PDB file of C-alpha atoms in Angstrom:
ATOM      1  CA  MET A1281      46.939   6.261  16.987  1.00 54.00           C
ATOM      2  CA  GLN A1282      44.331   3.890  15.607  1.00 54.00           C
ATOM      3  CA  LYS A1283      41.969   4.934  18.392  1.00 60.00           C
ATOM      4  CA  THR A1284      42.523   8.637  17.623  1.00 63.00           C
ATOM      5  CA  PHE A1285      41.805   8.003  13.941  1.00 55.00           C
ATOM      6  CA  SER A1286      38.600   6.089  14.809  1.00 69.00           C
ATOM      7  CA  ASN A1287      37.403   8.899  17.079  1.00 74.00           C
ATOM      8  CA  SER A1288      38.059  11.447  14.336  1.00 77.00           C
ATOM      9  CA  VAL A1289      36.083   9.421  11.796  1.00 74.00           C
ATOM     10  CA  TYR A1290      33.253   8.952  14.298  1.00 77.00           C
ATOM     11  CA  ARG A1291      33.046  12.696  15.047  1.00 82.00           C
ATOM     12  CA  ARG A1292      33.090  13.555  11.364  1.00 84.00           C
ATOM     13  CA  ARG A1293      30.332  11.048  10.604  1.00 84.00           C
ATOM     14  CA  ARG A1294      28.249  12.250  13.532  1.00 86.00           C
ATOM     15  CA  LEU A1295      28.594  15.866  12.387  1.00 88.00           C
ATOM     16  CA  PHE A1296      27.726  14.829   8.839  1.00 87.00           C
ATOM     17  CA  ASN A1297      24.677  12.942  10.120  1.00 89.00           C
ATOM     18  CA  ARG A1298      23.470  15.855  12.239  1.00 90.00           C
ATOM     19  CA  PHE A1299      23.847  18.267   9.347  1.00 90.00           C
ATOM     20  CA  HIS A1300      21.746  16.161   6.991  1.00 90.00           C
ATOM     21  CA  LEU A1301      19.207  15.397   9.710  1.00 93.00           C
ATOM     22  CA  SER A1302      18.834  19.123  10.381  1.00 93.00           C
ATOM     23  CA  MET A1303      18.401  19.809   6.673  1.00 94.00           C
ATOM     24  CA  ALA A1304      15.726  17.120   6.494  1.00 94.00           C
ATOM     25  CA  TRP A1305      13.838  18.657   9.422  1.00 95.00           C
ATOM     26  CA  LEU A1306      14.107  22.151   7.930  1.00 96.00           C
ATOM     27  CA  THR A1307      12.841  20.924   4.564  1.00 95.00           C
ATOM     28  CA  MET A1308       9.919  19.174   6.230  1.00 94.00           C
ATOM     29  CA  ALA A1309       9.100  22.280   8.282  1.00 96.00           C
ATOM     30  CA  PHE A1310       9.273  24.432   5.133  1.00 95.00           C
ATOM     31  CA  GLY A1311       6.813  22.180   3.304  1.00 92.00           C
ATOM     32  CA  LEU A1312       4.464  21.896   6.293  1.00 94.00           C
ATOM     33  CA  PHE A1313       4.464  25.676   6.739  1.00 96.00           C
ATOM     34  CA  TRP A1314       3.122  26.307   3.239  1.00 94.00           C
ATOM     35  CA  LEU A1315       0.713  23.394   3.488  1.00 90.00           C
ATOM     36  CA  GLY A1316      -0.596  24.737   6.785  1.00 93.00           C
ATOM     37  CA  TRP A1317      -0.936  28.219   5.297  1.00 95.00           C
ATOM     38  CA  ILE A1318      -2.939  26.852   2.374  1.00 91.00           C
ATOM     39  CA  PHE A1319      -5.233  24.867   4.653  1.00 90.00           C
ATOM     40  CA  HIS A1320      -5.670  27.789   7.042  1.00 92.00           C
ATOM     41  CA  THR A1321      -6.657  30.093   4.165  1.00 93.00           C
ATOM     42  CA  LEU A1322      -8.951  27.464   2.664  1.00 92.00           C
ATOM     43  CA  PHE A1323     -10.769  26.752   5.922  1.00 92.00           C
ATOM     44  CA  TYR A1324     -10.987  30.411   6.942  1.00 92.00           C
ATOM     45  CA  GLN A1325     -12.331  31.611   3.601  1.00 92.00           C
ATOM     46  CA  GLY A1326     -14.399  28.470   2.980  1.00 91.00           C
ATOM     47  CA  PHE A1327     -16.236  28.419   6.294  1.00 90.00           C
ATOM     48  CA  SER A1328     -17.040  32.124   5.996  1.00 86.00           C
ATOM     49  CA  GLY A1329     -18.970  31.396   2.795  1.00 83.00           C
ATOM     50  CA  LEU A1330     -20.442  28.088   3.920  1.00 86.00           C
ATOM     51  CA  GLY A1331     -24.057  28.282   5.072  1.00 85.00           C
ATOM     52  CA  THR A1332     -27.346  26.463   4.691  1.00 87.00           C
ATOM     53  CA  GLU A1333     -28.111  28.403   1.497  1.00 90.00           C
ATOM     54  CA  VAL A1334     -25.113  26.719  -0.147  1.00 92.00           C
ATOM     55  CA  PHE A1335     -27.016  23.425  -0.044  1.00 92.00           C
ATOM     56  CA  ARG A1336     -30.492  24.888  -0.730  1.00 92.00           C
ATOM     57  CA  LEU A1337     -29.974  27.337  -3.607  1.00 92.00           C
ATOM     58  CA  ASP A1338     -28.507  27.043  -7.090  1.00 92.00           C
ATOM     59  CA  THR A1339     -25.587  29.067  -8.438  1.00 92.00           C
ATOM     60  CA  PRO A1340     -26.749  32.692  -8.746  1.00 91.00           C
ATOM     61  CA  PRO A1341     -26.249  35.477 -11.283  1.00 88.00           C
ATOM     62  CA  PRO A1342     -23.956  38.320 -10.116  1.00 84.00           C
ATOM     63  CA  GLY A1343     -25.261  40.387  -7.217  1.00 79.00           C
ATOM     64  CA  MET A1344     -27.899  37.889  -6.071  1.00 85.00           C
ATOM     65  CA  ALA A1345     -27.975  35.366  -3.243  1.00 82.00           C
ATOM     66  CA  GLY A1346     -27.393  31.773  -4.175  1.00 89.00           C
ATOM     67  CA  GLY A1347     -25.727  28.505  -3.362  1.00 91.00           C
ATOM     68  CA  LEU A1348     -24.142  25.434  -4.884  1.00 94.00           C
ATOM     69  CA  ARG A1349     -26.980  22.906  -4.882  1.00 94.00           C
ATOM     70  CA  ASN A1350     -26.883  22.234  -8.627  1.00 94.00           C
ATOM     71  CA  ALA A1351     -23.074  21.994  -8.650  1.00 94.00           C
ATOM     72  CA  ILE A1352     -23.000  19.638  -5.656  1.00 94.00           C
ATOM     73  CA  TRP A1353     -25.539  17.268  -7.196  1.00 95.00           C
ATOM     74  CA  GLY A1354     -23.867  17.482 -10.598  1.00 94.00           C
ATOM     75  CA  SER A1355     -20.442  16.659  -9.158  1.00 95.00           C
ATOM     76  CA  LEU A1356     -21.908  13.803  -7.138  1.00 95.00           C
ATOM     77  CA  LEU A1357     -23.637  12.245 -10.145  1.00 95.00           C
ATOM     78  CA  ILE A1358     -20.713  12.635 -12.544  1.00 96.00           C
ATOM     79  CA  THR A1359     -18.173  11.354 -10.012  1.00 96.00           C
ATOM     80  CA  LEU A1360     -20.242   8.346  -8.927  1.00 95.00           C
ATOM     81  CA  PHE A1361     -21.078   7.316 -12.486  1.00 96.00           C
ATOM     82  CA  GLY A1362     -17.424   7.706 -13.432  1.00 96.00           C
ATOM     83  CA  LEU A1363     -16.501   5.511 -10.476  1.00 96.00           C
ATOM     84  CA  PHE A1364     -19.137   2.903 -11.366  1.00 96.00           C
ATOM     85  CA  ILE A1365     -17.900   2.752 -14.970  1.00 96.00           C
ATOM     86  CA  GLY A1366     -14.186   2.670 -14.223  1.00 96.00           C
ATOM     87  CA  THR A1367     -14.085   0.429 -11.141  1.00 96.00           C
ATOM     88  CA  PRO A1368     -15.310  -2.864 -12.712  1.00 96.00           C
ATOM     89  CA  VAL A1369     -13.003  -2.375 -15.702  1.00 95.00           C
ATOM     90  CA  GLY A1370     -10.044  -1.678 -13.415  1.00 95.00           C
ATOM     91  CA  ILE A1371     -10.731  -4.644 -11.133  1.00 95.00           C
ATOM     92  CA  LEU A1372     -11.157  -7.083 -14.040  1.00 94.00           C
ATOM     93  CA  CYS A1373      -7.982  -5.812 -15.683  1.00 95.00           C
ATOM     94  CA  GLY A1374      -6.079  -6.098 -12.396  1.00 94.00           C
ATOM     95  CA  ILE A1375      -7.333  -9.671 -11.947  1.00 93.00           C
ATOM     96  CA  PHE A1376      -6.110 -10.558 -15.434  1.00 93.00           C
ATOM     97  CA  LEU A1377      -2.661  -9.098 -14.782  1.00 93.00           C
ATOM     98  CA  ALA A1378      -2.248 -10.775 -11.388  1.00 91.00           C
ATOM     99  CA  GLU A1379      -3.926 -14.147 -11.928  1.00 89.00           C
ATOM    100  CA  PHE A1380      -4.085 -14.997 -15.635  1.00 88.00           C
ATOM    101  CA  GLY A1381      -1.590 -12.917 -17.627  1.00 83.00           C
ATOM    102  CA  ARG A1382       1.329 -12.513 -15.231  1.00 80.00           C
ATOM    103  CA  ARG A1383       4.361 -12.888 -17.543  1.00 82.00           C
ATOM    104  CA  SER A1384       2.579 -12.890 -20.904  1.00 87.00           C
ATOM    105  CA  LYS A1385       3.321 -10.318 -23.611  1.00 89.00           C
ATOM    106  CA  LEU A1386      -0.256  -9.079 -23.451  1.00 90.00           C
ATOM    107  CA  ALA A1387       0.104  -8.439 -19.713  1.00 90.00           C
ATOM    108  CA  ALA A1388       3.374  -6.554 -20.261  1.00 90.00           C
ATOM    109  CA  ALA A1389       1.752  -4.381 -22.934  1.00 92.00           C
ATOM    110  CA  THR A1390      -1.266  -3.781 -20.680  1.00 91.00           C
ATOM    111  CA  ARG A1391       0.945  -2.695 -17.787  1.00 92.00           C
ATOM    112  CA  PHE A1392       2.851  -0.346 -20.081  1.00 92.00           C
ATOM    113  CA  MET A1393      -0.346   1.261 -21.369  1.00 93.00           C
ATOM    114  CA  ASN A1394      -1.740   1.465 -17.841  1.00 93.00           C
ATOM    115  CA  ASP A1395       1.382   3.297 -16.653  1.00 91.00           C
ATOM    116  CA  ILE A1396       1.008   5.785 -19.509  1.00 91.00           C
ATOM    117  CA  LEU A1397      -2.657   6.348 -18.661  1.00 91.00           C
ATOM    118  CA  LEU A1398      -1.796   6.702 -14.972  1.00 90.00           C
ATOM    119  CA  SER A1399       0.685   9.499 -15.660  1.00 89.00           C
ATOM    120  CA  ALA A1400      -1.225  11.211 -18.482  1.00 90.00           C
ATOM    121  CA  PRO A1401      -2.399  14.788 -17.742  1.00 91.00           C
ATOM    122  CA  SER A1402      -6.125  14.891 -17.088  1.00 93.00           C
ATOM    123  CA  ILE A1403      -6.609  17.577 -19.740  1.00 92.00           C
ATOM    124  CA  VAL A1404      -5.429  15.077 -22.372  1.00 94.00           C
ATOM    125  CA  ILE A1405      -8.140  12.667 -21.208  1.00 94.00           C
ATOM    126  CA  GLY A1406     -10.681  15.473 -21.444  1.00 94.00           C
ATOM    127  CA  LEU A1407      -9.643  16.349 -24.997  1.00 93.00           C
ATOM    128  CA  PHE A1408      -9.796  12.685 -26.004  1.00 94.00           C
ATOM    129  CA  VAL A1409     -13.356  12.274 -24.706  1.00 95.00           C
ATOM    130  CA  TYR A1410     -14.294  15.634 -26.237  1.00 96.00           C
ATOM    131  CA  GLY A1411     -13.294  14.388 -29.682  1.00 94.00           C
ATOM    132  CA  LEU A1412     -14.725  10.918 -29.125  1.00 94.00           C
ATOM    133  CA  VAL A1413     -18.085  11.788 -27.551  1.00 94.00           C
ATOM    134  CA  VAL A1414     -18.874  15.513 -27.432  1.00 94.00           C
ATOM    135  CA  VAL A1415     -18.038  16.241 -31.066  1.00 94.00           C
ATOM    136  CA  GLN A1416     -19.987  13.189 -32.237  1.00 93.00           C
ATOM    137  CA  GLN A1417     -23.043  14.047 -30.103  1.00 91.00           C
ATOM    138  CA  GLY A1418     -22.877  17.739 -30.907  1.00 91.00           C
ATOM    139  CA  HIS A1419     -23.290  18.854 -27.285  1.00 91.00           C
ATOM    140  CA  PHE A1420     -21.740  18.577 -23.835  1.00 94.00           C
ATOM    141  CA  SER A1421     -23.196  16.079 -21.373  1.00 94.00           C
ATOM    142  CA  GLY A1422     -22.821  14.579 -17.945  1.00 94.00           C
ATOM    143  CA  TRP A1423     -22.168  11.165 -19.501  1.00 95.00           C
ATOM    144  CA  ALA A1424     -19.144  12.544 -21.347  1.00 95.00           C
ATOM    145  CA  GLY A1425     -17.820  13.892 -18.051  1.00 95.00           C
ATOM    146  CA  ALA A1426     -18.408  10.550 -16.328  1.00 96.00           C
ATOM    147  CA  LEU A1427     -16.574   8.749 -19.133  1.00 96.00           C
ATOM    148  CA  ALA A1428     -13.605  11.113 -18.841  1.00 96.00           C
ATOM    149  CA  LEU A1429     -13.411  10.566 -15.084  1.00 96.00           C
ATOM    150  CA  SER A1430     -13.741   6.791 -15.512  1.00 96.00           C
ATOM    151  CA  LEU A1431     -10.587   6.833 -17.655  1.00 95.00           C
ATOM    152  CA  LEU A1432      -8.790   8.388 -14.681  1.00 95.00           C
ATOM    153  CA  VAL A1433     -10.228   5.780 -12.313  1.00 96.00           C
ATOM    154  CA  VAL A1434      -9.176   2.724 -14.342  1.00 96.00           C
ATOM    155  CA  PRO A1435      -5.346   2.938 -14.024  1.00 95.00           C
ATOM    156  CA  VAL A1436      -5.477   3.578 -10.265  1.00 95.00           C
ATOM    157  CA  VAL A1437      -7.773   0.604  -9.650  1.00 96.00           C
ATOM    158  CA  VAL A1438      -5.776  -1.627 -12.033  1.00 96.00           C
ATOM    159  CA  ARG A1439      -2.493  -0.941 -10.249  1.00 94.00           C
ATOM    160  CA  THR A1440      -3.980  -1.366  -6.766  1.00 94.00           C
ATOM    161  CA  THR A1441      -5.892  -4.548  -7.625  1.00 94.00           C
ATOM    162  CA  GLU A1442      -2.871  -6.201  -9.237  1.00 93.00           C
ATOM    163  CA  ASN A1443      -0.576  -5.344  -6.328  1.00 93.00           C
ATOM    164  CA  MET A1444      -3.063  -6.494  -3.701  1.00 92.00           C
ATOM    165  CA  LEU A1445      -3.718  -9.814  -5.460  1.00 92.00           C
ATOM    166  CA  ARG A1446       0.004 -10.447  -5.759  1.00 92.00           C
ATOM    167  CA  LEU A1447       0.325 -10.059  -1.992  1.00 90.00           C
ATOM    168  CA  VAL A1448      -2.067 -12.966  -1.419  1.00 90.00           C
ATOM    169  CA  PRO A1449       0.066 -15.982  -0.328  1.00 90.00           C
ATOM    170  CA  ASP A1450       0.451 -18.741  -2.916  1.00 87.00           C
ATOM    171  CA  SER A1451      -0.384 -21.250  -0.187  1.00 89.00           C
ATOM    172  CA  LEU A1452      -4.035 -20.161  -0.417  1.00 87.00           C
ATOM    173  CA  ARG A1453      -4.036 -20.812  -4.156  1.00 87.00           C
ATOM    174  CA  GLU A1454      -2.348 -24.180  -3.726  1.00 86.00           C
ATOM    175  CA  ALA A1455      -4.859 -25.220  -1.063  1.00 89.00           C
ATOM    176  CA  ALA A1456      -7.745 -24.277  -3.354  1.00 87.00           C
ATOM    177  CA  TYR A1457      -6.199 -26.160  -6.286  1.00 86.00           C
ATOM    178  CA  ALA A1458      -5.709 -29.212  -4.053  1.00 88.00           C
ATOM    179  CA  LEU A1459      -9.460 -29.245  -3.413  1.00 86.00           C
ATOM    180  CA  GLY A1460     -10.165 -29.193  -7.139  1.00 87.00           C
ATOM    181  CA  THR A1461     -11.329 -25.570  -7.231  1.00 85.00           C
ATOM    182  CA  PRO A1462     -11.596 -24.157 -10.770  1.00 89.00           C
ATOM    183  CA  LYS A1463      -9.637 -21.018 -11.610  1.00 87.00           C
ATOM    184  CA  TRP A1464     -12.635 -18.675 -11.782  1.00 87.00           C
ATOM    185  CA  LYS A1465     -13.866 -19.793  -8.369  1.00 89.00           C
ATOM    186  CA  LEU A1466     -10.367 -19.517  -6.914  1.00 89.00           C
ATOM    187  CA  VAL A1467     -10.198 -15.887  -8.010  1.00 89.00           C
ATOM    188  CA  SER A1468     -13.709 -14.916  -6.925  1.00 88.00           C
ATOM    189  CA  MET A1469     -13.894 -16.864  -3.660  1.00 89.00           C
ATOM    190  CA  VAL A1470     -10.301 -16.920  -2.406  1.00 89.00           C
ATOM    191  CA  THR A1471      -7.813 -14.379  -3.743  1.00 92.00           C
ATOM    192  CA  LEU A1472     -10.253 -11.537  -4.366  1.00 91.00           C
ATOM    193  CA  ARG A1473     -11.789 -11.955  -0.914  1.00 90.00           C
ATOM    194  CA  ALA A1474      -8.350 -11.972   0.685  1.00 88.00           C
ATOM    195  CA  ALA A1475      -7.437  -8.749  -1.138  1.00 90.00           C
ATOM    196  CA  LYS A1476     -10.840  -7.088  -0.673  1.00 89.00           C
ATOM    197  CA  ALA A1477      -9.680  -4.385   1.740  1.00 87.00           C
ATOM    198  CA  GLY A1478      -6.763  -3.399  -0.485  1.00 88.00           C
ATOM    199  CA  VAL A1479      -8.918  -3.247  -3.610  1.00 92.00           C
ATOM    200  CA  LEU A1480     -11.481  -1.084  -1.821  1.00 91.00           C
ATOM    201  CA  THR A1481      -8.650   1.191  -0.703  1.00 89.00           C
ATOM    202  CA  GLY A1482      -7.682   1.649  -4.347  1.00 90.00           C
ATOM    203  CA  VAL A1483     -11.261   2.530  -5.260  1.00 93.00           C
ATOM    204  CA  LEU A1484     -11.365   5.179  -2.531  1.00 91.00           C
ATOM    205  CA  LEU A1485      -8.051   6.632  -3.708  1.00 90.00           C
ATOM    206  CA  ALA A1486      -9.408   6.776  -7.263  1.00 93.00           C
ATOM    207  CA  PHE A1487     -12.501   8.571  -5.952  1.00 94.00           C
ATOM    208  CA  ALA A1488     -10.270  11.065  -4.146  1.00 90.00           C
ATOM    209  CA  ARG A1489      -8.321  11.687  -7.342  1.00 91.00           C
ATOM    210  CA  ILE A1490     -11.295  12.443  -9.577  1.00 94.00           C
ATOM    211  CA  SER A1491     -13.261  14.477  -7.020  1.00 90.00           C
ATOM    212  CA  GLY A1492     -11.473  17.729  -7.816  1.00 86.00           C
ATOM    213  CA  GLU A1493     -10.628  17.263 -11.490  1.00 90.00           C
ATOM    214  CA  THR A1494     -11.477  20.363 -13.525  1.00 88.00           C
ATOM    215  CA  ALA A1495      -9.827  19.995 -16.934  1.00 90.00           C
ATOM    216  CA  PRO A1496     -11.707  16.860 -18.099  1.00 93.00           C
ATOM    217  CA  LEU A1497     -15.069  18.376 -17.147  1.00 93.00           C
ATOM    218  CA  LEU A1498     -14.347  21.643 -18.966  1.00 91.00           C
ATOM    219  CA  PHE A1499     -14.292  19.736 -22.255  1.00 93.00           C
ATOM    220  CA  THR A1500     -17.091  17.267 -21.497  1.00 94.00           C
ATOM    221  CA  ALA A1501     -19.753  18.266 -18.950  1.00 93.00           C
ATOM    222  CA  LEU A1502     -19.071  22.022 -19.177  1.00 88.00           C
ATOM    223  CA  ASN A1503     -21.486  23.734 -16.757  1.00 90.00           C
ATOM    224  CA  ASN A1504     -25.130  24.558 -16.123  1.00 88.00           C
ATOM    225  CA  GLN A1505     -26.611  27.465 -14.190  1.00 88.00           C
ATOM    226  CA  PHE A1506     -29.701  25.441 -13.303  1.00 89.00           C
ATOM    227  CA  PHE A1507     -30.412  22.293 -11.333  1.00 91.00           C
ATOM    228  CA  SER A1508     -30.495  19.230 -13.563  1.00 89.00           C
ATOM    229  CA  THR A1509     -30.121  15.479 -13.114  1.00 89.00           C
ATOM    230  CA  ASP A1510     -30.284  14.758 -16.847  1.00 92.00           C
ATOM    231  CA  MET A1511     -26.935  13.166 -17.681  1.00 93.00           C
ATOM    232  CA  ASN A1512     -27.547  13.765 -21.392  1.00 94.00           C
ATOM    233  CA  GLN A1513     -27.263  17.535 -20.908  1.00 93.00           C
ATOM    234  CA  PRO A1514     -24.485  19.846 -19.645  1.00 93.00           C
ATOM    235  CA  MET A1515     -24.244  19.620 -15.862  1.00 93.00           C
ATOM    236  CA  ALA A1516     -23.034  21.970 -13.175  1.00 92.00           C
ATOM    237  CA  ASN A1517     -20.089  20.702 -11.150  1.00 94.00           C
ATOM    238  CA  LEU A1518     -17.993  22.096  -8.329  1.00 94.00           C
ATOM    239  CA  PRO A1519     -14.590  22.242 -10.099  1.00 93.00           C
ATOM    240  CA  ASN A1520     -15.943  24.295 -12.999  1.00 93.00           C
ATOM    241  CA  VAL A1521     -17.922  26.531 -10.644  1.00 94.00           C
ATOM    242  CA  ILE A1522     -14.695  27.238  -8.752  1.00 93.00           C
ATOM    243  CA  TYR A1523     -12.898  28.037 -12.002  1.00 92.00           C
ATOM    244  CA  GLN A1524     -15.677  30.329 -13.255  1.00 92.00           C
ATOM    245  CA  PHE A1525     -16.412  32.105  -9.974  1.00 93.00           C
ATOM    246  CA  ALA A1526     -12.769  32.568  -8.930  1.00 91.00           C
ATOM    247  CA  MET A1527     -11.997  34.311 -12.239  1.00 91.00           C
ATOM    248  CA  SER A1528     -14.920  36.718 -11.853  1.00 90.00           C
ATOM    249  CA  PRO A1529     -14.759  40.212 -10.270  1.00 90.00           C
ATOM    250  CA  TYR A1530     -17.750  39.577  -7.960  1.00 90.00           C
ATOM    251  CA  GLU A1531     -17.167  39.094  -4.227  1.00 90.00           C
ATOM    252  CA  ASP A1532     -20.262  36.932  -3.703  1.00 90.00           C
ATOM    253  CA  TRP A1533     -19.022  34.552  -6.402  1.00 92.00           C
ATOM    254  CA  HIS A1534     -15.596  34.476  -4.753  1.00 92.00           C
ATOM    255  CA  SER A1535     -17.229  33.456  -1.476  1.00 92.00           C
ATOM    256  CA  LEU A1536     -19.065  30.587  -3.181  1.00 94.00           C
ATOM    257  CA  ALA A1537     -15.848  29.512  -4.912  1.00 94.00           C
ATOM    258  CA  TRP A1538     -14.096  29.253  -1.541  1.00 94.00           C
ATOM    259  CA  ALA A1539     -17.021  27.258  -0.133  1.00 94.00           C
ATOM    260  CA  ALA A1540     -16.897  24.872  -3.112  1.00 94.00           C
ATOM    261  CA  ALA A1541     -13.137  24.438  -2.690  1.00 94.00           C
ATOM    262  CA  LEU A1542     -13.643  23.603   0.979  1.00 94.00           C
ATOM    263  CA  LEU A1543     -16.309  21.000   0.154  1.00 94.00           C
ATOM    264  CA  ILE A1544     -13.983  19.285  -2.319  1.00 94.00           C
ATOM    265  CA  ALA A1545     -11.087  19.381   0.147  1.00 92.00           C
ATOM    266  CA  LEU A1546     -13.214  17.832   2.907  1.00 92.00           C
ATOM    267  CA  THR A1547     -14.451  15.124   0.517  1.00 92.00           C
ATOM    268  CA  VAL A1548     -10.916  14.225  -0.567  1.00 91.00           C
ATOM    269  CA  LEU A1549      -9.735  14.277   3.055  1.00 90.00           C
ATOM    270  CA  ALA A1550     -12.536  11.927   4.120  1.00 91.00           C
ATOM    271  CA  ALA A1551     -11.780   9.524   1.249  1.00 90.00           C
ATOM    272  CA  ASN A1552      -8.073   9.445   2.105  1.00 87.00           C
ATOM    273  CA  ILE A1553      -8.761   8.864   5.801  1.00 89.00           C
ATOM    274  CA  ALA A1554     -11.132   6.009   4.947  1.00 87.00           C
ATOM    275  CA  ALA A1555      -8.504   4.493   2.627  1.00 85.00           C
ATOM    276  CA  ARG A1556      -5.848   4.656   5.347  1.00 84.00           C
ATOM    277  CA  VAL A1557      -8.179   3.091   7.913  1.00 85.00           C
ATOM    278  CA  LEU A1558      -8.964   0.227   5.531  1.00 80.00           C
ATOM    279  CA  ALA A1559      -5.277  -0.288   4.760  1.00 75.00           C
ATOM    280  CA  ARG A1560      -4.410  -0.308   8.465  1.00 76.00           C
ATOM    281  CA  ASN A1561      -7.168  -2.794   9.300  1.00 68.00           C
ATOM    282  CA  LYS A1562      -5.934  -5.035   6.486  1.00 60.00           C
ATOM    283  CA  HIS A1563      -2.537  -5.305   8.136  1.00 54.00           C
TER     284      HIS A1563
END
């Protein structure tokens, strides 16, 4: 009788397991179907509008041939400057949390604020920089856009840097202390070097996050129909071009919007692949 009861329980558990496993596979297939549909549409529409003129010509008025040269350069400048501003701040803050603060009240408050900034909607960041910089200057600018993006970079880099430094074995720190190494040299020459691949992965993930942000740039950099590298003036950028052109009734603008969306998607994909390769090599 005990054997019969055990077989009954086993069959019931196996049926229960198969049911939930099937549901998991169906859910995954459902999500992958829509993701594949989105990517298929993006690549089909994007490649149809992607040509050499996209990289040679500036955004056109309705009914005329044009490209995305000014928007590509504007996005590149704003994103890179935002990365250059936010990355050092994020790394230094992560070093403080992992190596110096650890269990202090200041570190706990910093982590709390970093978590809030990490989960804050990007449009809130854009409005903050708009009131802080744009209103005070009296005009939109590329620098305001870079500052807004840097505020999105900082929490990602802080979290990654802290976690990677905490994974460094304490034996390395103890060996350095035994040799009389000062704290600043221990951090710069030992722990930071050991966590270098992980920190760089965080920087690439931050770059992937800010590459397609639209809301912060709407309130800071705005847009520009002409080619410009002056960061003190409004600058064209791919996210805002997509927003403007996709809302228009003109087919040629729609084609350029699809091409811009494809360029951003390929950039984010490349950054994520590079981050995964670095993380895999680290392990």
